[in-house]
Each structure stands twice: as C-alpha cells, then as structure tokens.
PDB file of C-alpha atoms and ligand atoms in Angstrom:
ATOM      1  CA  UNK W  11     -13.504 197.549  60.433  1.00  0.00           C
ATOM      2  CA  UNK W  12     -11.727 194.576  61.812  1.00  0.00           C
ATOM      3  CA  UNK W  13     -12.473 195.619  65.755  1.00  0.00           C
ATOM      4  CA  UNK W  14     -15.579 193.315  66.055  1.00  0.00           C
ATOM      5  CA  UNK W  15     -14.150 190.238  63.945  1.00  0.00           C
ATOM      6  CA  UNK W  16     -12.629 187.496  66.362  1.00  0.00           C
ATOM      7  CA  UNK W  17     -12.130 185.091  63.334  1.00  0.00           C
ATOM      8  CA  UNK W  18     -10.738 184.715  60.181  1.00  0.00           C
ATOM      9  CA  UNK W  19     -12.879 181.470  59.019  1.00  0.00           C
ATOM     10  CA  UNK W  20     -13.116 182.080  55.276  1.00  0.00           C
ATOM     11  CA  UNK W  21     -13.192 184.885  52.404  1.00  0.00           C
ATOM     12  CA  UNK W  22     -17.062 184.096  52.053  1.00  0.00           C
ATOM     13  CA  UNK W  23     -17.504 185.845  54.896  1.00  0.00           C
ATOM     14  CA  UNK W  24     -15.305 188.881  54.407  1.00  0.00           C
ATOM     15  CA  UNK W  25     -16.583 192.198  52.395  1.00  0.00           C
ATOM     16  CA  UNK W  26     -14.521 193.857  49.550  1.00  0.00           C
ATOM     17  CA  UNK W  27     -13.357 196.671  51.686  1.00  0.00           C
ATOM     18  CA  UNK W  28     -12.170 193.692  54.456  1.00  0.00           C
ATOM     19  CA  UNK W  29     -10.114 192.525  51.695  1.00  0.00           C
ATOM     20  CA  UNK W  30      -8.326 195.463  50.561  1.00  0.00           C
ATOM     21  CA  UNK W  31      -7.682 196.699  54.017  1.00  0.00           C
ATOM     22  CA  UNK W  32      -5.961 193.206  54.564  1.00  0.00           C
ATOM     23  CA  UNK W  33      -3.879 193.961  51.168  1.00  0.00           C
ATOM     24  CA  UNK W  34      -3.468 197.694  52.001  1.00  0.00           C
ATOM     25  CA  UNK W  35      -1.715 196.257  55.542  1.00  0.00           C
ATOM     26  CA  UNK W  36       0.181 193.551  53.817  1.00  0.00           C
ATOM     27  CA  UNK W  37       1.872 196.316  51.114  1.00  0.00           C
ATOM     28  CA  UNK W  38       3.518 197.959  54.817  1.00  0.00           C
ATOM     29  CA  UNK W  39       4.451 194.405  56.058  1.00  0.00           C
ATOM     30  CA  UNK W  40       5.749 193.651  52.967  1.00  0.00           C
ATOM     31  CA  UNK W  41       7.985 196.796  53.012  1.00  0.00           C
ATOM     32  CA  UNK W  42       9.023 195.775  56.598  1.00  0.00           C
ATOM     33  CA  UNK W  43      10.245 192.387  55.863  1.00  0.00           C
ATOM     34  CA  UNK W  44      12.242 193.629  52.945  1.00  0.00           C
ATOM     35  CA  UNK W  45      14.457 195.232  55.582  1.00  0.00           C
ATOM     36  CA  UNK W  46      17.525 193.750  57.251  1.00  0.00           C
ATOM     37  CA  UNK W  47      15.786 194.079  60.416  1.00  0.00           C
ATOM     38  CA  UNK W  48      12.575 192.595  60.010  1.00  0.00           C
ATOM     39  CA  UNK W  49      11.558 193.063  63.680  1.00  0.00           C
ATOM     40  CA  UNK W  50       8.608 195.347  64.788  1.00  0.00           C
ATOM     41  CA  UNK W  51       6.397 195.520  68.256  1.00  0.00           C
ATOM     42  CA  UNK W  52       3.171 194.957  67.017  1.00  0.00           C
ATOM     43  CA  UNK W  53       2.291 191.607  68.296  1.00  0.00           C
ATOM     44  CA  UNK W  54       4.171 192.385  71.954  1.00  0.00           C
ATOM     45  CA  UNK W  55       2.827 190.515  74.539  1.00  0.00           C
ATOM     46  CA  UNK W  56       0.422 188.331  72.296  1.00  0.00           C
ATOM     47  CA  UNK W  57       0.363 184.761  71.678  1.00  0.00           C
ATOM     48  CA  UNK W  58      -0.109 182.469  68.404  1.00  0.00           C
ATOM     49  CA  UNK W  59      -0.280 178.847  68.342  1.00  0.00           C
ATOM     50  CA  UNK W  60      -0.613 177.061  65.266  1.00  0.00           C
ATOM     51  CA  UNK W  61      -2.029 173.616  65.424  1.00  0.00           C
ATOM     52  CA  UNK W  62      -2.091 171.856  61.730  1.00  0.00           C
ATOM     53  CA  UNK W  63      -3.631 168.066  61.615  1.00  0.00           C
ATOM     54  CA  UNK W  64      -2.326 168.270  58.224  1.00  0.00           C
ATOM     55  CA  UNK W  65       1.374 168.674  56.937  1.00  0.00           C
ATOM     56  CA  UNK W  66       2.368 172.145  55.694  1.00  0.00           C
ATOM     57  CA  UNK W  67       5.488 174.170  54.886  1.00  0.00           C
ATOM     58  CA  UNK W  68       4.698 177.237  53.496  1.00  0.00           C
ATOM     59  CA  UNK W  69       1.654 178.089  55.876  1.00  0.00           C
ATOM     60  CA  UNK W  70       2.794 176.962  58.860  1.00  0.00           C
ATOM     61  CA  UNK W  71       6.054 178.522  58.475  1.00  0.00           C
ATOM     62  CA  UNK W  72       4.961 181.812  57.412  1.00  0.00           C
ATOM     63  CA  UNK W  73       2.870 182.397  60.539  1.00  0.00           C
ATOM     64  CA  UNK W  74       5.181 181.296  62.833  1.00  0.00           C
ATOM     65  CA  UNK W  75       7.589 183.577  61.170  1.00  0.00           C
ATOM     66  CA  UNK W  76       5.410 186.519  60.730  1.00  0.00           C
ATOM     67  CA  UNK W  77       4.500 186.339  64.484  1.00  0.00           C
ATOM     68  CA  UNK W  78       7.897 186.237  65.503  1.00  0.00           C
ATOM     69  CA  UNK W  79       8.645 189.309  63.060  1.00  0.00           C
ATOM     70  CA  UNK W  80       6.130 191.255  65.175  1.00  0.00           C
ATOM     71  CA  UNK W  81       7.667 190.083  68.452  1.00  0.00           C
ATOM     72  CA  UNK W  82       4.821 187.605  69.121  1.00  0.00           C
ATOM     73  CA  UNK W  83       5.185 184.680  70.940  1.00  0.00           C
ATOM     74  CA  UNK W  84       4.637 182.000  68.419  1.00  0.00           C
ATOM     75  CA  UNK W  85       4.256 178.002  69.498  1.00  0.00           C
ATOM     76  CA  UNK W  86       3.372 175.014  67.689  1.00  0.00           C
ATOM     77  CA  UNK W  87       1.797 171.754  68.268  1.00  0.00           C
ATOM     78  CA  UNK W  88       2.949 168.885  66.731  1.00  0.00           C
ATOM     79  CA  UNK W  89      -0.220 166.842  66.627  1.00  0.00           C
ATOM     80  CA  UNK W  90       1.561 163.565  66.425  1.00  0.00           C
ATOM     81  CA  UNK W  91       3.826 164.462  69.892  1.00  0.00           C
ATOM     82  CA  UNK W  92       0.875 165.970  71.726  1.00  0.00           C
ATOM     83  CA  UNK W  93      -1.838 164.673  73.660  1.00  0.00           C
ATOM     84  CA  UNK W  94      -4.259 163.861  70.933  1.00  0.00           C
ATOM     85  CA  UNK W  95      -2.302 160.441  70.426  1.00  0.00           C
ATOM     86  CA  UNK W  96      -3.659 159.909  73.657  1.00  0.00           C
ATOM     87  CA  UNK W  97      -7.247 160.370  72.416  1.00  0.00           C
ATOM     88  CA  UNK W  98      -7.755 163.928  73.381  1.00  0.00           C
ATOM     89  CA  UNK W  99     -10.542 165.279  71.182  1.00  0.00           C
ATOM     90  CA  UNK W 100     -10.065 168.616  68.750  1.00  0.00           C
ATOM     91  CA  UNK W 101     -12.616 170.395  71.072  1.00  0.00           C
ATOM     92  CA  UNK W 102     -10.415 169.850  74.222  1.00  0.00           C
ATOM     93  CA  UNK W 103      -7.302 170.173  72.817  1.00  0.00           C
ATOM     94  CA  UNK W 104      -8.400 173.996  71.797  1.00  0.00           C
ATOM     95  CA  UNK W 105      -9.859 174.765  74.829  1.00  0.00           C
ATOM     96  CA  UNK W 106      -6.493 173.537  76.409  1.00  0.00           C
ATOM     97  CA  UNK W 107      -4.620 176.192  74.113  1.00  0.00           C
ATOM     98  CA  UNK W 108      -6.944 178.463  74.983  1.00  0.00           C
ATOM     99  CA  UNK W 109      -6.916 178.164  78.921  1.00  0.00           C
ATOM    100  CA  UNK W 110      -3.338 178.911  78.669  1.00  0.00           C
ATOM    101  CA  UNK W 111      -3.980 182.550  77.461  1.00  0.00           C
ATOM    102  CA  UNK W 112      -3.220 182.050  73.806  1.00  0.00           C
ATOM    103  CA  UNK W 113      -4.812 185.402  71.286  1.00  0.00           C
ATOM    104  CA  UNK W 114      -4.723 183.354  68.214  1.00  0.00           C
ATOM    105  CA  UNK W 115      -4.784 179.830  67.134  1.00  0.00           C
ATOM    106  CA  UNK W 116      -4.127 179.036  63.441  1.00  0.00           C
ATOM    107  CA  UNK W 117      -5.834 175.707  62.462  1.00  0.00           C
ATOM    108  CA  UNK W 118      -5.573 173.376  59.387  1.00  0.00           C
ATOM    109  CA  UNK W 119      -7.839 170.324  59.300  1.00  0.00           C
ATOM    110  CA  UNK W 120      -8.923 167.667  57.127  1.00  0.00           C
ATOM    111  CA  UNK W 121     -12.939 168.445  57.767  1.00  0.00           C
ATOM    112  CA  UNK W 122     -14.264 171.051  56.228  1.00  0.00           C
ATOM    113  CA  UNK W 123     -16.036 172.950  58.943  1.00  0.00           C
ATOM    114  CA  UNK W 124     -13.413 172.500  61.945  1.00  0.00           C
ATOM    115  CA  UNK W 125     -12.047 175.876  61.958  1.00  0.00           C
ATOM    116  CA  UNK W 126     -15.967 176.967  62.362  1.00  0.00           C
ATOM    117  CA  UNK W 127     -16.845 174.757  64.937  1.00  0.00           C
ATOM    118  CA  UNK W 128     -13.368 175.494  67.302  1.00  0.00           C
ATOM    119  CA  UNK W 129     -14.049 179.426  66.912  1.00  0.00           C
ATOM    120  CA  UNK W 130     -17.622 178.979  68.675  1.00  0.00           C
ATOM    121  CA  UNK W 131     -15.842 177.019  71.182  1.00  0.00           C
ATOM    122  CA  UNK W 132     -12.692 179.152  72.516  1.00  0.00           C
ATOM    123  CA  UNK W 133     -12.192 182.888  73.390  1.00  0.00           C
ATOM    124  CA  UNK W 134      -9.173 183.046  71.234  1.00  0.00           C
ATOM    125  CA  UNK W 135      -9.108 184.360  67.825  1.00  0.00           C
ATOM    126  CA  UNK W 136      -9.530 181.356  64.922  1.00  0.00           C
ATOM    127  CA  UNK W 137      -7.519 181.606  61.866  1.00  0.00           C
ATOM    128  CA  UNK W 138      -8.269 179.217  59.125  1.00  0.00           C
ATOM    129  CA  UNK W 139      -5.458 177.691  57.787  1.00  0.00           C
ATOM    130  CA  UNK W 140      -6.982 175.014  55.785  1.00  0.00           C
ATOM    131  CA  UNK W 141      -9.760 173.153  56.317  1.00  0.00           C
ATOM    132  CA  UNK W 142     -10.589 170.261  54.040  1.00  0.00           C
ATOM    133  CA  UNK W 143     -12.007 171.077  50.743  1.00  0.00           C
ATOM    134  CA  UNK W 144     -13.853 174.174  52.259  1.00  0.00           C
ATOM    135  CA  UNK W 145     -11.142 177.353  52.418  1.00  0.00           C
ATOM    136  CA  UNK W 146      -7.506 178.483  52.557  1.00  0.00           C
ATOM    137  CA  UNK W 147      -8.461 182.116  53.338  1.00  0.00           C
ATOM    138  CA  UNK W 148      -4.695 183.099  54.020  1.00  0.00           C
ATOM    139  CA  UNK W 149      -3.665 181.578  50.785  1.00  0.00           C
ATOM    140  CA  UNK W 150      -6.449 183.398  48.379  1.00  0.00           C
ATOM    141  CA  UNK W 151      -5.155 186.783  50.045  1.00  0.00           C
ATOM    142  CA  UNK W 152      -1.608 185.908  48.943  1.00  0.00           C
ATOM    143  CA  UNK W 153      -2.738 185.274  45.718  1.00  0.00           C
ATOM    144  CA  UNK W 154      -4.806 188.334  45.294  1.00  0.00           C
ATOM    145  CA  UNK W 155      -1.641 190.493  47.104  1.00  0.00           C
ATOM    146  CA  UNK W 156       0.386 189.203  44.346  1.00  0.00           C
ATOM    147  CA  UNK W 157      -2.005 189.711  41.440  1.00  0.00           C
ATOM    148  CA  UNK W 158      -2.554 193.413  42.642  1.00  0.00           C
ATOM    149  CA  UNK W 159       1.061 193.959  43.253  1.00  0.00           C
ATOM    150  CA  UNK W 160       1.957 192.796  39.562  1.00  0.00           C
ATOM    151  CA  UNK W 161      -1.027 194.182  37.817  1.00  0.00           C
ATOM    152  CA  UNK W 162      -1.699 197.320  39.804  1.00  0.00           C
ATOM    153  CA  UNK W 163      -5.566 196.397  40.451  1.00  0.00           C
ATOM    154  CA  UNK W 164      -7.664 193.361  40.558  1.00  0.00           C
ATOM    155  CA  UNK W 165     -10.997 194.443  39.113  1.00  0.00           C
ATOM    156  CA  UNK W 166     -11.326 193.462  35.247  1.00  0.00           C
ATOM    157  CA  UNK W 167      -8.520 190.690  35.471  1.00  0.00           C
ATOM    158  CA  UNK W 168      -9.114 187.730  33.822  1.00  0.00           C
ATOM    159  CA  UNK W 169      -7.935 185.352  35.865  1.00  0.00           C
ATOM    160  CA  UNK W 170      -7.978 181.444  34.759  1.00  0.00           C
ATOM    161  CA  UNK W 171      -7.637 178.534  37.530  1.00  0.00           C
ATOM    162  CA  UNK W 172      -6.639 175.656  36.285  1.00  0.00           C
ATOM    163  CA  UNK W 173      -6.820 171.575  37.654  1.00  0.00           C
ATOM    164  CA  UNK W 174      -8.245 169.934  40.582  1.00  0.00           C
ATOM    165  CA  UNK W 175     -10.946 172.669  41.570  1.00  0.00           C
ATOM    166  CA  UNK W 176     -13.137 169.982  42.929  1.00  0.00           C
ATOM    167  CA  UNK W 177     -11.101 169.237  46.025  1.00  0.00           C
ATOM    168  CA  UNK W 178      -9.429 172.577  45.966  1.00  0.00           C
ATOM    169  CA  UNK W 179     -10.132 174.833  48.907  1.00  0.00           C
ATOM    170  CA  UNK W 180      -7.441 177.451  47.419  1.00  0.00           C
ATOM    171  CA  UNK W 181      -9.716 177.560  44.322  1.00  0.00           C
ATOM    172  CA  UNK W 182     -13.084 178.182  46.385  1.00  0.00           C
ATOM    173  CA  UNK W 183     -11.192 180.755  48.476  1.00  0.00           C
ATOM    174  CA  UNK W 184     -10.077 182.896  45.385  1.00  0.00           C
ATOM    175  CA  UNK W 185     -13.427 182.548  43.680  1.00  0.00           C
ATOM    176  CA  UNK W 186     -15.078 184.212  46.460  1.00  0.00           C
ATOM    177  CA  UNK W 187     -12.080 186.835  46.648  1.00  0.00           C
ATOM    178  CA  UNK W 188     -11.835 187.386  43.130  1.00  0.00           C
ATOM    179  CA  UNK W 189     -15.509 187.817  42.588  1.00  0.00           C
ATOM    180  CA  UNK W 190     -15.980 190.066  45.175  1.00  0.00           C
ATOM    181  CA  UNK W 191     -12.848 192.474  44.040  1.00  0.00           C
ATOM    182  CA  UNK W 192     -14.445 192.068  40.520  1.00  0.00           C
ATOM    183  CA  UNK W 193     -12.225 190.149  38.323  1.00  0.00           C
ATOM    184  CA  UNK W 194     -13.276 187.637  35.941  1.00  0.00           C
ATOM    185  CA  UNK W 195     -12.873 183.783  36.606  1.00  0.00           C
ATOM    186  CA  UNK W 196     -12.544 180.989  34.390  1.00  0.00           C
ATOM    187  CA  UNK W 197     -11.842 177.539  35.331  1.00  0.00           C
ATOM    188  CA  UNK W 198     -10.385 174.983  33.059  1.00  0.00           C
ATOM    189  CA  UNK W 199     -10.684 171.387  34.838  1.00  0.00           C
ATOM    190  CA  UNK W 200     -11.613 167.748  33.854  1.00  0.00           C
ATOM    191  CA  UNK W 201     -15.423 167.294  34.444  1.00  0.00           C
ATOM    192  CA  UNK W 202     -14.521 164.923  37.090  1.00  0.00           C
ATOM    193  CA  UNK W 203     -12.624 167.653  39.166  1.00  0.00           C
ATOM    194  CA  UNK W 204     -15.478 170.427  38.994  1.00  0.00           C
ATOM    195  CA  UNK W 205     -18.045 170.771  41.687  1.00  0.00           C
ATOM    196  CA  UNK W 206     -21.599 170.687  41.052  1.00  0.00           C
ATOM    197  CA  UNK W 207     -23.420 174.154  40.769  1.00  0.00           C
ATOM    198  CA  UNK W 208     -19.829 176.288  39.905  1.00  0.00           C
ATOM    199  CA  UNK W 209     -21.343 178.386  37.399  1.00  0.00           C
ATOM    200  CA  UNK W 210     -23.675 179.652  40.129  1.00  0.00           C
ATOM    201  CA  UNK W 211     -20.338 181.407  41.457  1.00  0.00           C
ATOM    202  CA  UNK W 212     -20.229 183.619  38.473  1.00  0.00           C
ATOM    203  CA  UNK W 213     -17.221 181.814  37.063  1.00  0.00           C
ATOM    204  CA  UNK W 214     -17.201 180.463  33.182  1.00  0.00           C
ATOM    205  CA  UNK W 215     -16.482 177.069  33.418  1.00  0.00           C
ATOM    206  CA  UNK W 216     -14.670 174.721  30.785  1.00  0.00           C
ATOM    207  CA  UNK W 217     -13.288 171.401  30.387  1.00  0.00           C
ATOM    208  CA  UNK W 218     -10.168 172.183  28.339  1.00  0.00           C
ATOM    209  CA  UNK W 219      -7.320 174.146  29.504  1.00  0.00           C
ATOM    210  CA  UNK W 220      -6.964 176.278  26.289  1.00  0.00           C
ATOM    211  CA  UNK W 221     -10.736 177.769  26.259  1.00  0.00           C
ATOM    212  CA  UNK W 222      -9.967 178.918  30.040  1.00  0.00           C
ATOM    213  CA  UNK W 223      -6.517 180.156  29.425  1.00  0.00           C
ATOM    214  CA  UNK W 224      -6.790 182.133  26.202  1.00  0.00           C
ATOM    215  CA  UNK W 225      -5.935 185.908  27.187  1.00  0.00           C
ATOM    216  CA  UNK W 226      -5.813 185.451  30.593  1.00  0.00           C
ATOM    217  CA  UNK W 227      -3.780 188.109  32.891  1.00  0.00           C
ATOM    218  CA  UNK W 228      -2.852 185.443  35.266  1.00  0.00           C
ATOM    219  CA  UNK W 229      -2.955 181.646  35.082  1.00  0.00           C
ATOM    220  CA  UNK W 230      -3.085 179.584  38.164  1.00  0.00           C
ATOM    221  CA  UNK W 231      -2.373 176.041  38.498  1.00  0.00           C
ATOM    222  CA  UNK W 232      -3.426 173.833  41.531  1.00  0.00           C
ATOM    223  CA  UNK W 233      -1.959 171.058  42.876  1.00  0.00           C
ATOM    224  CA  UNK W 234      -3.557 167.515  42.353  1.00  0.00           C
ATOM    225  CA  UNK W 235      -4.967 166.583  45.557  1.00  0.00           C
ATOM    226  CA  UNK W 236      -4.354 162.929  45.514  1.00  0.00           C
ATOM    227  CA  UNK W 237      -4.966 162.513  49.487  1.00  0.00           C
ATOM    228  CA  UNK W 238      -8.624 163.874  49.195  1.00  0.00           C
ATOM    229  CA  UNK W 239      -9.635 161.262  46.029  1.00  0.00           C
ATOM    230  CA  UNK W 240     -11.092 158.541  46.954  1.00  0.00           C
ATOM    231  CA  UNK W 241     -11.187 156.824  43.796  1.00  0.00           C
ATOM    232  CA  UNK W 242      -9.421 157.550  40.506  1.00  0.00           C
ATOM    233  CA  UNK W 243     -11.014 160.766  38.965  1.00  0.00           C
ATOM    234  CA  UNK W 244      -8.704 160.929  35.852  1.00  0.00           C
ATOM    235  CA  UNK W 245      -7.002 157.762  34.346  1.00  0.00           C
ATOM    236  CA  UNK W 246      -3.617 158.678  35.499  1.00  0.00           C
ATOM    237  CA  UNK W 247      -1.062 161.230  36.776  1.00  0.00           C
ATOM    238  CA  UNK W 248       0.514 161.254  32.925  1.00  0.00           C
ATOM    239  CA  UNK W 249      -2.581 161.820  31.152  1.00  0.00           C
ATOM    240  CA  UNK W 250      -3.959 164.457  33.455  1.00  0.00           C
ATOM    241  CA  UNK W 251      -0.516 166.055  32.862  1.00  0.00           C
ATOM    242  CA  UNK W 252      -1.167 165.725  28.758  1.00  0.00           C
ATOM    243  CA  UNK W 253      -4.273 167.046  29.017  1.00  0.00           C
ATOM    244  CA  UNK W 254      -4.162 169.655  31.883  1.00  0.00           C
ATOM    245  CA  UNK W 255      -0.346 170.319  32.445  1.00  0.00           C
ATOM    246  CA  UNK W 256       0.624 173.756  32.330  1.00  0.00           C
ATOM    247  CA  UNK W 257       3.659 174.124  29.643  1.00  0.00           C
ATOM    248  CA  UNK W 258       4.908 176.928  27.697  1.00  0.00           C
ATOM    249  CA  UNK W 259       2.749 176.074  24.456  1.00  0.00           C
ATOM    250  CA  UNK W 260      -0.282 176.326  27.088  1.00  0.00           C
ATOM    251  CA  UNK W 261       0.711 179.565  28.820  1.00  0.00           C
ATOM    252  CA  UNK W 262       1.447 181.011  25.480  1.00  0.00           C
ATOM    253  CA  UNK W 263      -2.323 181.140  24.880  1.00  0.00           C
ATOM    254  CA  UNK W 264      -2.680 183.569  27.759  1.00  0.00           C
ATOM    255  CA  UNK W 265      -1.503 187.272  27.444  1.00  0.00           C
ATOM    256  CA  UNK W 266       2.094 187.834  26.742  1.00  0.00           C
ATOM    257  CA  UNK W 267       2.448 189.507  30.223  1.00  0.00           C
ATOM    258  CA  UNK W 268       0.577 186.437  32.194  1.00  0.00           C
ATOM    259  CA  UNK W 269       1.429 185.739  35.536  1.00  0.00           C
ATOM    260  CA  UNK W 270       1.678 182.407  36.475  1.00  0.00           C
ATOM    261  CA  UNK W 271       0.874 181.470  40.229  1.00  0.00           C
ATOM    262  CA  UNK W 272       0.599 178.341  41.840  1.00  0.00           C
ATOM    263  CA  UNK W 273      -0.253 177.781  45.840  1.00  0.00           C
ATOM    264  CA  UNK W 274       2.512 174.841  46.538  1.00  0.00           C
ATOM    265  CA  UNK W 275       3.688 172.668  46.711  1.00  0.00           C
ATOM    266  CA  UNK W 276       4.140 172.107  42.966  1.00  0.00           C
ATOM    267  CA  UNK W 277       4.385 168.385  41.263  1.00  0.00           C
ATOM    268  CA  UNK W 278       6.862 169.415  38.380  1.00  0.00           C
ATOM    269  CA  UNK W 279       5.883 167.982  35.441  1.00  0.00           C
ATOM    270  CA  UNK W 280       2.492 167.373  36.754  1.00  0.00           C
ATOM    271  CA  UNK W 281       0.516 170.734  37.562  1.00  0.00           C
ATOM    272  CA  UNK W 282       3.761 172.828  36.079  1.00  0.00           C
ATOM    273  CA  UNK W 283       6.327 171.972  33.624  1.00  0.00           C
ATOM    274  CA  UNK W 284       9.602 172.644  35.016  1.00  0.00           C
ATOM    275  CA  UNK W 285      10.498 175.345  32.123  1.00  0.00           C
ATOM    276  CA  UNK W 286       7.475 177.359  33.159  1.00  0.00           C
ATOM    277  CA  UNK W 287       7.608 177.045  36.575  1.00  0.00           C
ATOM    278  CA  UNK W 288      11.323 178.814  36.576  1.00  0.00           C
ATOM    279  CA  UNK W 289      10.352 181.228  33.690  1.00  0.00           C
ATOM    280  CA  UNK W 290      10.250 184.889  34.270  1.00  0.00           C
ATOM    281  CA  UNK W 291       6.520 184.500  34.154  1.00  0.00           C
ATOM    282  CA  UNK W 292       6.433 182.427  37.304  1.00  0.00           C
ATOM    283  CA  UNK W 293       6.082 184.393  40.798  1.00  0.00           C
ATOM    284  CA  UNK W 294       5.438 181.220  42.727  1.00  0.00           C
ATOM    285  CA  UNK W 295       8.075 182.109  44.793  1.00  0.00           C
ATOM    286  CA  UNK W 296       7.244 185.592  45.030  1.00  0.00           C
ATOM    287  CA  UNK W 297       3.830 184.139  46.330  1.00  0.00           C
ATOM    288  CA  UNK W 298       5.530 182.666  49.517  1.00  0.00           C
ATOM    289  CA  UNK W 299       7.292 185.810  50.496  1.00  0.00           C
ATOM    290  CA  UNK W 300       3.824 187.383  50.036  1.00  0.00           C
ATOM    291  CA  UNK W 301       2.530 185.174  52.157  1.00  0.00           C
ATOM    292  CA  UNK W 302       4.721 186.157  55.057  1.00  0.00           C
ATOM    293  CA  UNK W 303       3.366 189.572  54.262  1.00  0.00           C
ATOM    294  CA  UNK W 304       0.037 188.472  54.461  1.00  0.00           C
ATOM    295  CA  UNK W 305      -0.143 186.851  57.548  1.00  0.00           C
ATOM    296  CA  UNK W 306       1.616 189.443  59.462  1.00  0.00           C
ATOM    297  CA  UNK W 307      -1.468 191.846  58.442  1.00  0.00           C
ATOM    298  CA  UNK W 308      -3.780 189.301  59.515  1.00  0.00           C
ATOM    299  CA  UNK W 309      -2.087 188.694  62.820  1.00  0.00           C
ATOM    300  CA  UNK W 310      -2.002 192.504  63.131  1.00  0.00           C
ATOM    301  CA  UNK W 311      -5.643 193.380  62.282  1.00  0.00           C
ATOM    302  CA  UNK W 312      -7.217 190.354  64.213  1.00  0.00           C
ATOM    303  CA  UNK W 313      -5.432 191.030  67.452  1.00  0.00           C
ATOM    304  CA  UNK W 314      -6.258 194.902  67.689  1.00  0.00           C
ATOM    305  CA  UNK W 315      -9.093 195.976  69.371  1.00  0.00           C
ATOM    306  CA  UNK W 316     -10.693 199.441  69.550  1.00  0.00           C
ATOM    307  CA  UNK W 317      -8.648 202.261  69.136  1.00  0.00           C
ATOM    308  CA  UNK W 318      -5.362 199.959  68.865  1.00  0.00           C
ATOM    309  CA  UNK W 319      -5.603 199.962  64.875  1.00  0.00           C
TER     310      UNK W 319
HETATM  311  N1   CP T 423      -0.105 176.521  49.668  1.00  0.00           N
HETATM  312  C1   CP T 423      -0.224 175.874  51.403  1.00  0.00           C
HETATM  313  O1   CP T 423      -0.802 175.812  51.968  1.00  0.00           O
HETATM  314  O2   CP T 423       1.203 175.338  51.234  1.00  0.00           O
HETATM  315  P1   CP T 423       1.574 174.330  52.682  1.00  0.00           P
HETATM  316  O3   CP T 423       0.510 172.910  52.506  1.00  0.00           O
HETATM  317  O4   CP T 423       2.898 174.025  52.000  1.00  0.00           O
HETATM  318  O5   CP T 423       1.226 175.174  53.903  1.00  0.00           O
END
C-alpha cells in the first residue's frame, strides 16, 4: 500500500485505508515503546534527518526518538548553525542532505507548500512536519490515534475543534482526516479566526464555543498562533480566553466522558485553563506518547519498499 508512496505531505493526499494502516501500525509501535527495551531493527541502515526552519519540541524530538528506537541513524540540522546562515537556499540545503545518502528528510517550514517543492527535487522521502498554515499530517494522525485508542472508533464521533482555525495546520489536517474517517466535526472560533469556505469541507461552523462543544465526544483546543498573525484578529489574549478559552464549565457541555486534546504547546489560561489541562479528561500528555508511536509507524511504512512490508 505504501510501496509506491515516497512522501507524506498531507492528510489531504491519503485515502482512508492509508490512514487506517498507519493507525494500526502505530498500535504495534506503542506496544514496543511501553517495553523496558524499546530497541527494534526496523530502520537498520536507514538515515533520517530533521530539518526544521521553525521551533519545535514535540515533533522533532519524537521523530528523532522514533528513528533511534528503530535503530536508524538520526541527525538534526540546526538551521541557525548550518550553511543556511551563509545564504544557502532551501533547495540547495535539501539537495546537500540528499547527496549524503539520506533516506528520509523531516521538514518543517513557515511557508505552505515547501515540503511539496523539496519532495520534487530530492530522492529521499520527505515527511511534512508542518508547513505554514497548510498541514501538519503527523499531528493529525497522532490525534486520530488517541481518539481511536480511547473511544474505539472514529466513525460517528463528534469532534469539536476550538480556537485559531485560520492559522492552524493542525486543524486543517484533522479536518481532512476526521471527515475521511466519518467523524462529525464542529468548529468554534471567532469569525476573524475562521478561514473562508470552511463549510465546504463538510464541517459545522459556529462563532461560539458553546454550540461547537455541546455533546462532543472530543474537544480539541488549538494554540493561538500569534507568530502568524500580521494584525490583531482579536482584541486581546485576555478577551480571547474569556470568550473561547476551554474551562471546566465549557468542557462540561461536552459528553461526560469527553476527551480533551491539544496539540501543544499550551498557553495555560488562554486556550485551556490549568484545571482542565490537569483533569482526568485531559489526554494531552498521552498525545505526546502517541506521537512517538505514530512517527515510528510512518518511518517504518515510508522506508519499506516492495515486499519488505
Ligand atoms: N504540536 C507540535 O507540533 O508541537 P511542537 O511545535 O513542539 O513540535
């Protein structure tokens, strides 16, 4: 199924069966990382390079650990300490990495479409670790994995996504994935933080958190992406938190056994109150664990060729 797929650029490009295969494989990987000895031989002889033009804690470290747990060679290019600072272009940097025999390049960049451009220009597999406001496919996969693990299914779940949808690549990837797997997605955001034509994706859109969250099985808060906002799209962070922050009262509108998710990093007291973040409904730390399992599954599937699977 993945034999002819070189790159993972977005959930938009995947079929339902691809998503399910990645989630199934990640279940095995999660079992492996729960063991005392996490070492497997799935990536023996493979080299993985992370190239991040934006900051990251979770995505970069989890890819690095995933590669190391599976006996791959994991290297990281620190953009500020690389020849990028001498003026080397992105394509030339990627071609240089490729020329060293790299099997997989994990790329994060502030411009949408950058991984697609690089994928066309190098032989290594390119995994999109977040491109501008476009997609963050591995985050959506770990979110869907967490939902399926806790709820036993995705189809028929009501998932409320709350916050800065306009700038959120996490929201875009989740909308693609969740609708392909048959979830009902509702969005709650200020009208200034909503992309045009969102309804065309098949989601329900509300300008209040209450309508979006009511009876939800999963409530996902999004980080306020101040770094992508050229002008004030809401009066102040305090005001945002007052109208769209998820606290105990708002979370209680969802089903009693609803899951609270957030891709991280969380701005405490803005997107989520500390009390809901630390409540038993919060699976934010479990998402981080599942991120390692999902990235192991992706590295495994995208480095197998032909009958190696
Ligand atoms: N969720 C996410 O992408 O986190 P990082 O920016 O820490 O990788």
